PDB file of C-alpha atoms in Angstrom:
ATOM      1  CA  MET A 273       0.000   0.000   0.000  1.00  0.00           C
ATOM      2  CA  LYS A 274       2.891   2.358   0.727  1.00  0.00           C
ATOM      3  CA  ILE A 275       4.312   1.754  -2.730  1.00  0.00           C
ATOM      4  CA  LEU A 276       0.986   2.645  -4.345  1.00  0.00           C
ATOM      5  CA  TYR A 277       0.937   5.890  -2.363  1.00  0.00           C
ATOM      6  CA  LEU A 278       4.471   6.750  -3.506  1.00  0.00           C
ATOM      7  CA  LEU A 279       3.651   5.938  -7.144  1.00  0.00           C
ATOM      8  CA  VAL A 280       0.599   8.211  -7.100  1.00  0.00           C
ATOM      9  CA  LEU A 281       2.631  10.972  -5.451  1.00  0.00           C
ATOM     10  CA  GLY A 282       5.414  10.578  -8.036  1.00  0.00           C
ATOM     11  CA  LEU A 283       2.924  10.718 -10.900  1.00  0.00           C
ATOM     12  CA  PHE A 284       1.349  13.854  -9.447  1.00  0.00           C
ATOM     13  CA  LEU A 285       4.728  15.602  -9.139  1.00  0.00           C
ATOM     14  CA  PHE A 286       5.697  14.572 -12.661  1.00  0.00           C
ATOM     15  CA  LEU A 287       2.480  15.961 -14.126  1.00  0.00           C
ATOM     16  CA  GLN A 288       2.861  19.213 -12.202  1.00  0.00           C
ATOM     17  CA  ALA A 289       6.376  19.701 -13.548  1.00  0.00           C
ATOM     18  CA  ALA A 290       5.378  18.830 -17.099  1.00  0.00           C
ATOM     19  CA  SER A 291       2.460  21.246 -17.117  1.00  0.00           C
ATOM     20  CA  GLY A 292       4.562  24.148 -15.840  1.00  0.00           C
ATOM     21  CA  LEU A 293       7.288  23.576 -18.386  1.00  0.00           C
ATOM     22  CA  GLY A 294       4.738  23.184 -21.191  1.00  0.00           C
ATOM     23  CA  ARG A 295       3.141  26.523 -20.433  1.00  0.00           C
ATOM     24  CA  CYS A 296       6.511  28.254 -20.419  1.00  0.00           C
ATOM     25  CA  ASN A 297       7.462  26.669 -23.745  1.00  0.00           C
ATOM     26  CA  LEU A 298       4.058  27.525 -25.193  1.00  0.00           C
ATOM     27  CA  LEU A 299       4.715  31.212 -24.490  1.00  0.00           C
ATOM     28  CA  ASN A 300       8.291  30.957 -25.840  1.00  0.00           C
ATOM     29  CA  GLY A 301       9.529  31.596 -22.327  1.00  0.00           C
ATOM     30  CA  VAL A 302      12.819  30.904 -20.616  1.00  0.00           C
ATOM     31  CA  CYS A 303      13.251  29.086 -17.304  1.00  0.00           C
ATOM     32  CA  ARG A 304      15.724  31.020 -15.146  1.00  0.00           C
ATOM     33  CA  HIS A 305      17.283  30.331 -11.747  1.00  0.00           C
ATOM     34  CA  THR A 306      17.403  34.068 -11.095  1.00  0.00           C
ATOM     35  CA  LEU A 307      14.924  36.915 -11.413  1.00  0.00           C
ATOM     36  CA  CYS A 308      13.636  37.882 -14.838  1.00  0.00           C
ATOM     37  CA  HIS A 309      15.547  40.536 -16.771  1.00  0.00           C
ATOM     38  CA  SER A 310      14.178  44.063 -17.026  1.00  0.00           C
ATOM     39  CA  LEU A 311      12.632  43.489 -20.487  1.00  0.00           C
ATOM     40  CA  GLU A 312      10.974  40.223 -19.439  1.00  0.00           C
ATOM     41  CA  LYS A 313       7.850  39.507 -17.473  1.00  0.00           C
ATOM     42  CA  TYR A 314       7.404  36.802 -14.850  1.00  0.00           C
ATOM     43  CA  VAL A 315       4.567  34.452 -15.863  1.00  0.00           C
ATOM     44  CA  GLY A 316       4.954  31.539 -13.457  1.00  0.00           C
ATOM     45  CA  ARG A 317       7.154  28.711 -12.267  1.00  0.00           C
ATOM     46  CA  CYS A 318       8.758  25.820 -14.141  1.00  0.00           C
ATOM     47  CA  HIS A 319      10.960  22.811 -13.421  1.00  0.00           C
ATOM     48  CA  ARG A 320       8.981  21.667 -10.376  1.00  0.00           C
ATOM     49  CA  GLY A 321       8.720  25.183  -9.045  1.00  0.00           C
ATOM     50  CA  LEU A 322      12.477  25.697  -8.792  1.00  0.00           C
ATOM     51  CA  ARG A 323      12.836  28.208 -11.630  1.00  0.00           C
ATOM     52  CA  ASN A 324      11.069  31.313 -12.858  1.00  0.00           C
ATOM     53  CA  CYS A 325       9.411  31.336 -16.259  1.00  0.00           C
ATOM     54  CA  CYS A 326      10.215  34.629 -17.978  1.00  0.00           C
ATOM     55  CA  VAL A 327       8.730  35.855 -21.251  1.00  0.00           C
ATOM     56  CA  ASP A 328       9.711  38.855 -23.367  1.00  0.00           C
ATOM     57  CA  ASP A 329       7.219  41.655 -22.828  1.00  0.00           C
ATOM     58  CA  TYR A 330       7.001  42.095 -26.621  1.00  0.00           C
ATOM     59  CA  VAL A 331       5.904  38.467 -27.076  1.00  0.00           C
ATOM     60  CA  LEU A 332       3.191  38.804 -24.445  1.00  0.00           C
ATOM     61  CA  LYS A 333       1.702  41.913 -26.054  1.00  0.00           C
ATOM     62  CA  TYR A 334       1.363  40.451 -29.526  1.00  0.00           C
ATOM     63  CA  LYS A 335       0.806  36.752 -28.865  1.00  0.00           C
ATOM     64  CA  MET A 336      -2.107  37.056 -26.469  1.00  0.00           C
TER      65      MET A 336
END
């Protein structure tokens, strides 16, 4: 039973990481360890919440 719990938890974490990275890639964003540059906008987290997803402000204006 403990193994089933760990498998479900692992699957949940994997899906969370994949969805965050997919959104950043969809917006042509960059995952950074540091803060976003001055010409970029913070749009969320990626890589299991360890990095910031930054997108060029120009891309956000004309893609949305």
